[in-house]
Amino acid sequence: MFNRLSLLFVIGIIALAGLVFCSTSAMAEKTVKVMVLPFEIHAQENLGYLSEEIQKGIQQNLKAYGARIIQLDGESTPKTFSLPGKLSKIREIGISHNADYIIWGSMTRIGEKFSLDLRMLASAGDKAPVIIYEQGDGLEKLLGMIRKVSRSLDLKLFDRKIIVDLRIIGNKRIEADAIRRVIKTAPSDIFNPLLLAKDLKAVYAMGYFEDIRIEAENTPDGKVVTFKIKEKPTIRKITLKGNKKFDDKEVKENLTISTGSILNIFKINSNIENIESLYKEKNYHNVKVDYKIIPLDNNQADLKFIIEEGKRIKIKEINFDGNSAYTDKELLKEIKTSEKGFFSWLTNSGDLNQENLNQDMAKLAAYYHNNGYIDARIGEPKIEFIEKWIYITVKIEEGKRYRVGTVGMSGDLILPEKELLENLKIGSNEFYSREVIRNDVMFIDDLYSDKGYAYNEIIPSTAKDDVKLIVNIKYQITKGRKVYFERININGNSKTRDKVIRRELKVYEQELFSGKRLKRSIRNLYRLDFFEDIKVDTSKGSADDQMVLKIDVTEKPTGIFTFGAGYSSVEQMYGTASIAQRNLFGRGQILQLKGQVGENSQRYTLSFTEPWMFDIPLSAGFDLYNSIRDYSTYDKDSRGGRLKFSYRIFDYTRAYITYGYDVSDIKNIERDASDSVKDLQGINITSSITTSLRYDSRDKIFNPTEGAEHRLTVQYAGLGGNIAFTKYIAETGYYIPLIEDTVGFIHAKTGFVQEHSQGELPDYERFYLGGINSIRGFGWRDISPVEINDDGSESQVGGDKYVQFNIEYLIPLVKEAGVVLVLFFDTGNVYNTDEPIDLNDMRQGGGYGIRWYSPVGPIRLENGYILDPKDGESQKGRWEFTMGLGF
């Protein structure tokens, strides 16, 4: 935007340019021709070679200053250093060679000291020669002395002036030293208007000044240069006009200019772009922003941004030009940018996001390249704003489609070529695919790195056959040397002990490098949940086959105190509080005290776990608890404890053994309770041992994206007390990555419990289904067999066996916050002793929900429907809520 300030600057530049032109035009028109004669050398030793060296040095310097050098005519001019006679003889030489000036002289050396004695005579006129004399100490300084006398000659030849002083006046807020730092001209420099013009431009570019003038004053000693500065006003207030979509606060949060700052036109224009970007992000692409400066007293001004928002516009059409292999509809599925749809108010379809659009072009190119179109080119999208719509056209050059030809390997092969090729995916592809080749390169790299070759190089080369339309592929492999971990350095752990970190590593000092085991080590550290961030760096060790591994961790708080209240379908209203330390004394030990009070239960638990007892992967711990539980037909008060041990026996696999002792008081039994429940009234003691084998390769505990979890558990009760049974439970679950970061989950669980003749099998140890952790849509413990009592009445009781299946589709909504949409289908049933498992008689539920890994813990809110309702069962959805982990 061209305004008064810009106009003043242009006028100043023009004025200074005129000064430059006037000052330099005479110089440009006049060419000074100079002849430099060989110098006489006076010294005890033979230094005759310096005669021409001094002559050439002066010639080169004067030529650089703008003089034209005239060479001696060897045929007509005697090459004598001494020119006897009068000055007229020297002038004759200058006139005969058409030189304006003749320079001659001598160098004298006595001991370590030397001197240069120069004469410069004008060929025309009768003026006496100019004498220049300099002396120095040590011949190593001769070159600098030649430059010095050359500069003195230059000042005389061109009548140049020296700047004796440089002054800055008029500045009030901006310090003079800050201005001097951008000015290249300095005292003792030759006065050069052209360089001063550049200095003026540099000072103006600082953005702080409204007007700058340069004045030069002649003094007997040289020139005095003065920069006269007029500072720009400061901003007193910033106001906005015309903004309706965003309030003043939202707009000003995007400004980088503030009250009290200097009025800078460049910054104002930059902030106009910021405001326009803010609007365009919300699809106000016709927004226009201008500004107005309101001058005030005391060198201040108010700044007003004037905004014309225009109307919000969306994408009407996305057209592809040049595509024949794929339809527009197929290509639209590959990109994120979309045309406006009916639910655009909810889905944001039709929004134009330039960053997303750029990424979409890369996606389209990858789509073609991964389907055989190796030469496909995607042009820059053409965006047109027509009235209230946006039209996008994408030009595509598909090229020809190429199949995969021969696939081979060369270089350093650690396995037979045939065996390596069998593990590559590109060979089984019909058409060429860059993505498959890239994955094959990663596979080969992992294979070699696991053998210790950390610095291997895999280069896939392709050769097209344009006649057969095939691409022949060859992987060139350079493995380098095997590399060993010389040292593993751990930094950043101010609390967590080194051994807690090192015992999770699968790589060790003095052992071969392994990329696979290094990745697993970092995954193990993340699963500890002690660190916010983990950075890994490798560097060369003391030899080519040695590597230093550096692990930098950023610790996060592991001591937690929580309290709160909530609601769940099982507990109804409840309150909870806990205090825990998951990294006690930096040893990785876990100590927790937790209490929960709800309408139907109370439970208090003290637990401790040592994950590495005796510095081996043997976990040991204990739980002490006291609980009160209200079941539908009776109350159960329990207290007891468990002694727990587990050991990692394979990768991702642990074996568990637990001894438990429980004293339960069954009371407040209602009339409609089953006879088996009534028989348990009073104190019941359970002394049991439980063994379990668990495999867990999930990448996260809550909302995993890949991995599996399997568990087999056997509990034997009857080591004392009146409760005696054996219970078997088997469980399996798989998390499968699908398209667009979505995840599929398949889960199955079954159990069987058998009563012993020497004891009782209580109802609370039998199986029920229903609720958020089993078959959703049904209430908690709604699915169970019916027992006929002695009086002929029916009561709901737990079964001795059950099966359960769950299928889920997990869709991330806000990935960074851990918010996930879940669609689910559940089926299963519970069977009594005299009933066989019948997979055709399974209850079914389905629905949807939201899961959120909130700051206070995992939260699940899910709505389930009974898909096979029986008489008396609700067909409406059933909302359920819980905090904690499912399944």
mmCIF file of C-alpha atoms in Angstrom, residues 79-222:
data_model
loop_
_atom_site.group_PDB
_atom_site.id
_atom_site.type_symbol
_atom_site.label_atom_id
_atom_site.label_comp_id
_atom_site.label_asym_id
_atom_site.label_seq_id
_atom_site.Cartn_x
_atom_site.Cartn_y
_atom_site.Cartn_z
ATOM 1 C CA LYS A 79 64.247 1.299 -18.443
ATOM 2 C CA THR A 80 66.374 3.149 -15.925
ATOM 3 C CA PHE A 81 65.413 3.632 -12.350
ATOM 4 C CA SER A 82 67.345 6.860 -12.132
ATOM 5 C CA LEU A 83 66.066 9.559 -14.411
ATOM 6 C CA PRO A 84 68.751 12.213 -14.493
ATOM 7 C CA GLY A 85 67.827 15.568 -15.767
ATOM 8 C CA LYS A 86 64.909 17.774 -15.148
ATOM 9 C CA LEU A 87 61.227 17.172 -14.579
ATOM 10 C CA SER A 88 60.646 18.145 -18.186
ATOM 11 C CA LYS A 89 62.212 14.866 -19.233
ATOM 12 C CA ILE A 90 59.684 12.946 -17.095
ATOM 13 C CA ARG A 91 56.794 14.967 -18.512
ATOM 14 C CA GLU A 92 58.012 14.134 -22.038
ATOM 15 C CA ILE A 93 57.789 10.418 -21.201
ATOM 16 C CA GLY A 94 54.235 10.919 -19.866
ATOM 17 C CA ILE A 95 53.150 12.969 -22.885
ATOM 18 C CA SER A 96 54.700 10.515 -25.336
ATOM 19 C CA HIS A 97 52.689 7.650 -23.743
ATOM 20 C CA ASN A 98 49.527 9.746 -23.400
ATOM 21 C CA ALA A 99 49.603 9.432 -19.583
ATOM 22 C CA ASP A 100 48.054 12.050 -17.278
ATOM 23 C CA TYR A 101 50.362 11.232 -14.379
ATOM 24 C CA ILE A 102 53.709 9.533 -13.925
ATOM 25 C CA ILE A 103 54.675 7.834 -10.655
ATOM 26 C CA TRP A 104 58.185 6.826 -9.765
ATOM 27 C CA GLY A 105 60.246 6.361 -6.656
ATOM 28 C CA SER A 106 62.550 4.186 -4.610
ATOM 29 C CA MET A 107 62.670 1.746 -1.729
ATOM 30 C CA THR A 108 65.502 1.966 0.794
ATOM 31 C CA ARG A 109 66.312 -0.737 3.337
ATOM 32 C CA ILE A 110 68.718 -0.232 6.235
ATOM 33 C CA GLY A 111 68.813 -3.152 8.657
ATOM 34 C CA GLU A 112 65.245 -4.265 9.325
ATOM 35 C CA LYS A 113 63.782 -0.852 8.517
ATOM 36 C CA PHE A 114 62.650 0.212 5.057
ATOM 37 C CA SER A 115 61.047 3.259 3.473
ATOM 38 C CA LEU A 116 59.079 4.062 0.342
ATOM 39 C CA ASP A 117 59.714 7.439 -1.315
ATOM 40 C CA LEU A 118 57.232 8.231 -4.139
ATOM 41 C CA ARG A 119 56.815 11.108 -6.580
ATOM 42 C CA MET A 120 53.714 11.774 -8.697
ATOM 43 C CA LEU A 121 53.944 14.319 -11.520
ATOM 44 C CA ALA A 122 51.214 15.640 -13.815
ATOM 45 C CA SER A 123 52.244 15.443 -17.481
ATOM 46 C CA ALA A 124 50.450 18.688 -18.316
ATOM 47 C CA GLY A 125 51.242 21.986 -16.632
ATOM 48 C CA ASP A 126 54.187 22.906 -14.510
ATOM 49 C CA LYS A 127 53.125 21.892 -11.022
ATOM 50 C CA ALA A 128 55.704 20.394 -8.721
ATOM 51 C CA PRO A 129 55.462 16.656 -8.082
ATOM 52 C CA VAL A 130 53.460 15.322 -5.152
ATOM 53 C CA ILE A 131 55.687 13.635 -2.605
ATOM 54 C CA ILE A 132 54.544 10.635 -0.551
ATOM 55 C CA TYR A 133 56.826 9.089 2.030
ATOM 56 C CA GLU A 134 56.169 6.094 4.300
ATOM 57 C CA GLN A 135 58.426 3.882 6.396
ATOM 58 C CA GLY A 136 58.044 0.539 8.108
ATOM 59 C CA ASP A 137 59.816 -2.181 10.079
ATOM 60 C CA GLY A 138 60.219 -5.620 8.489
ATOM 61 C CA LEU A 139 59.753 -6.578 4.819
ATOM 62 C CA GLU A 140 56.711 -8.703 5.745
ATOM 63 C CA LYS A 141 54.870 -5.376 6.080
ATOM 64 C CA LEU A 142 55.786 -4.232 2.582
ATOM 65 C CA LEU A 143 52.493 -5.380 1.019
ATOM 66 C CA GLY A 144 50.447 -3.375 3.529
ATOM 67 C CA MET A 145 52.669 -0.367 2.934
ATOM 68 C CA ILE A 146 52.064 -0.610 -0.823
ATOM 69 C CA ARG A 147 48.286 -0.558 -0.197
ATOM 70 C CA LYS A 148 48.687 2.454 2.062
ATOM 71 C CA VAL A 149 50.658 4.574 -0.434
ATOM 72 C CA SER A 150 48.301 3.441 -3.217
ATOM 73 C CA ARG A 151 45.368 4.824 -1.286
ATOM 74 C CA SER A 152 47.224 8.135 -0.770
ATOM 75 C CA LEU A 153 47.837 8.262 -4.529
ATOM 76 C CA ASP A 154 44.152 7.544 -5.167
ATOM 77 C CA LEU A 155 43.075 10.485 -2.996
ATOM 78 C CA LYS A 156 45.383 12.798 -4.949
ATOM 79 C CA LEU A 157 44.500 11.425 -8.397
ATOM 80 C CA PHE A 158 40.714 11.667 -7.998
ATOM 81 C CA ASP A 159 40.590 14.486 -5.455
ATOM 82 C CA ARG A 160 38.644 12.249 -3.070
ATOM 83 C CA LYS A 161 37.622 13.374 0.436
ATOM 84 C CA ILE A 162 37.957 11.437 3.689
ATOM 85 C CA ILE A 163 35.050 11.183 6.121
ATOM 86 C CA VAL A 164 36.367 12.563 9.394
ATOM 87 C CA ASP A 165 33.149 12.225 11.378
ATOM 88 C CA LEU A 166 29.730 10.497 11.072
ATOM 89 C CA ARG A 167 26.894 11.893 13.167
ATOM 90 C CA ILE A 168 23.291 10.785 13.885
ATOM 91 C CA ILE A 169 20.766 13.371 15.084
ATOM 92 C CA GLY A 170 17.003 13.460 15.627
ATOM 93 C CA ASN A 171 16.631 10.009 17.189
ATOM 94 C CA LYS A 172 14.856 9.852 20.537
ATOM 95 C CA ARG A 173 13.758 6.261 21.165
ATOM 96 C CA ILE A 174 16.144 4.345 18.946
ATOM 97 C CA GLU A 175 19.730 4.377 20.225
ATOM 98 C CA ALA A 176 22.425 5.728 17.916
ATOM 99 C CA ASP A 177 24.509 2.563 18.344
ATOM 100 C CA ALA A 178 21.635 0.475 16.962
ATOM 101 C CA ILE A 179 21.535 2.704 13.883
ATOM 102 C CA ARG A 180 25.327 2.658 13.444
ATOM 103 C CA ARG A 181 25.273 -1.138 13.325
ATOM 104 C CA VAL A 182 23.439 -1.090 9.962
ATOM 105 C CA ILE A 183 25.551 1.758 8.482
ATOM 106 C CA LYS A 184 28.571 0.397 6.608
ATOM 107 C CA THR A 185 30.233 3.790 6.093
ATOM 108 C CA ALA A 186 32.584 4.792 8.947
ATOM 109 C CA PRO A 187 35.001 7.642 9.795
ATOM 110 C CA SER A 188 38.316 7.455 7.841
ATOM 111 C CA ASP A 189 36.447 5.935 4.838
ATOM 112 C CA ILE A 190 36.501 7.724 1.489
ATOM 113 C CA PHE A 191 33.406 9.809 0.925
ATOM 114 C CA ASN A 192 31.266 7.787 -1.503
ATOM 115 C CA PRO A 193 27.674 8.972 -2.166
ATOM 116 C CA LEU A 194 26.785 5.608 -3.730
ATOM 117 C CA LEU A 195 27.624 3.731 -0.526
ATOM 118 C CA LEU A 196 25.791 6.337 1.535
ATOM 119 C CA ALA A 197 22.663 5.706 -0.578
ATOM 120 C CA LYS A 198 22.862 2.035 0.402
ATOM 121 C CA ASP A 199 23.285 3.043 4.051
ATOM 122 C CA LEU A 200 20.172 5.225 3.844
ATOM 123 C CA LYS A 201 18.205 2.286 2.468
ATOM 124 C CA ALA A 202 19.493 -0.017 5.232
ATOM 125 C CA VAL A 203 18.532 2.450 7.986
ATOM 126 C CA TYR A 204 15.072 2.907 6.484
ATOM 127 C CA ALA A 205 14.638 -0.890 6.308
ATOM 128 C CA MET A 206 14.851 -0.963 10.108
ATOM 129 C CA GLY A 207 11.226 0.165 9.937
ATOM 130 C CA TYR A 208 11.479 2.747 12.714
ATOM 131 C CA PHE A 209 11.842 6.003 10.747
ATOM 132 C CA GLU A 210 9.479 8.201 8.791
ATOM 133 C CA ASP A 211 12.163 10.366 7.149
ATOM 134 C CA ILE A 212 15.953 10.109 6.780
ATOM 135 C CA ARG A 213 18.216 12.775 5.247
ATOM 136 C CA ILE A 214 21.990 12.670 4.727
ATOM 137 C CA GLU A 215 24.026 15.883 4.725
ATOM 138 C CA ALA A 216 27.747 16.262 4.031
ATOM 139 C CA GLU A 217 29.827 19.244 5.217
ATOM 140 C CA ASN A 218 33.329 20.133 4.028
ATOM 141 C CA THR A 219 35.994 20.867 6.652
ATOM 142 C CA PRO A 220 39.731 21.412 6.300
ATOM 143 C CA ASP A 221 40.303 17.819 7.462
ATOM 144 C CA GLY A 222 37.610 16.159 5.289
#
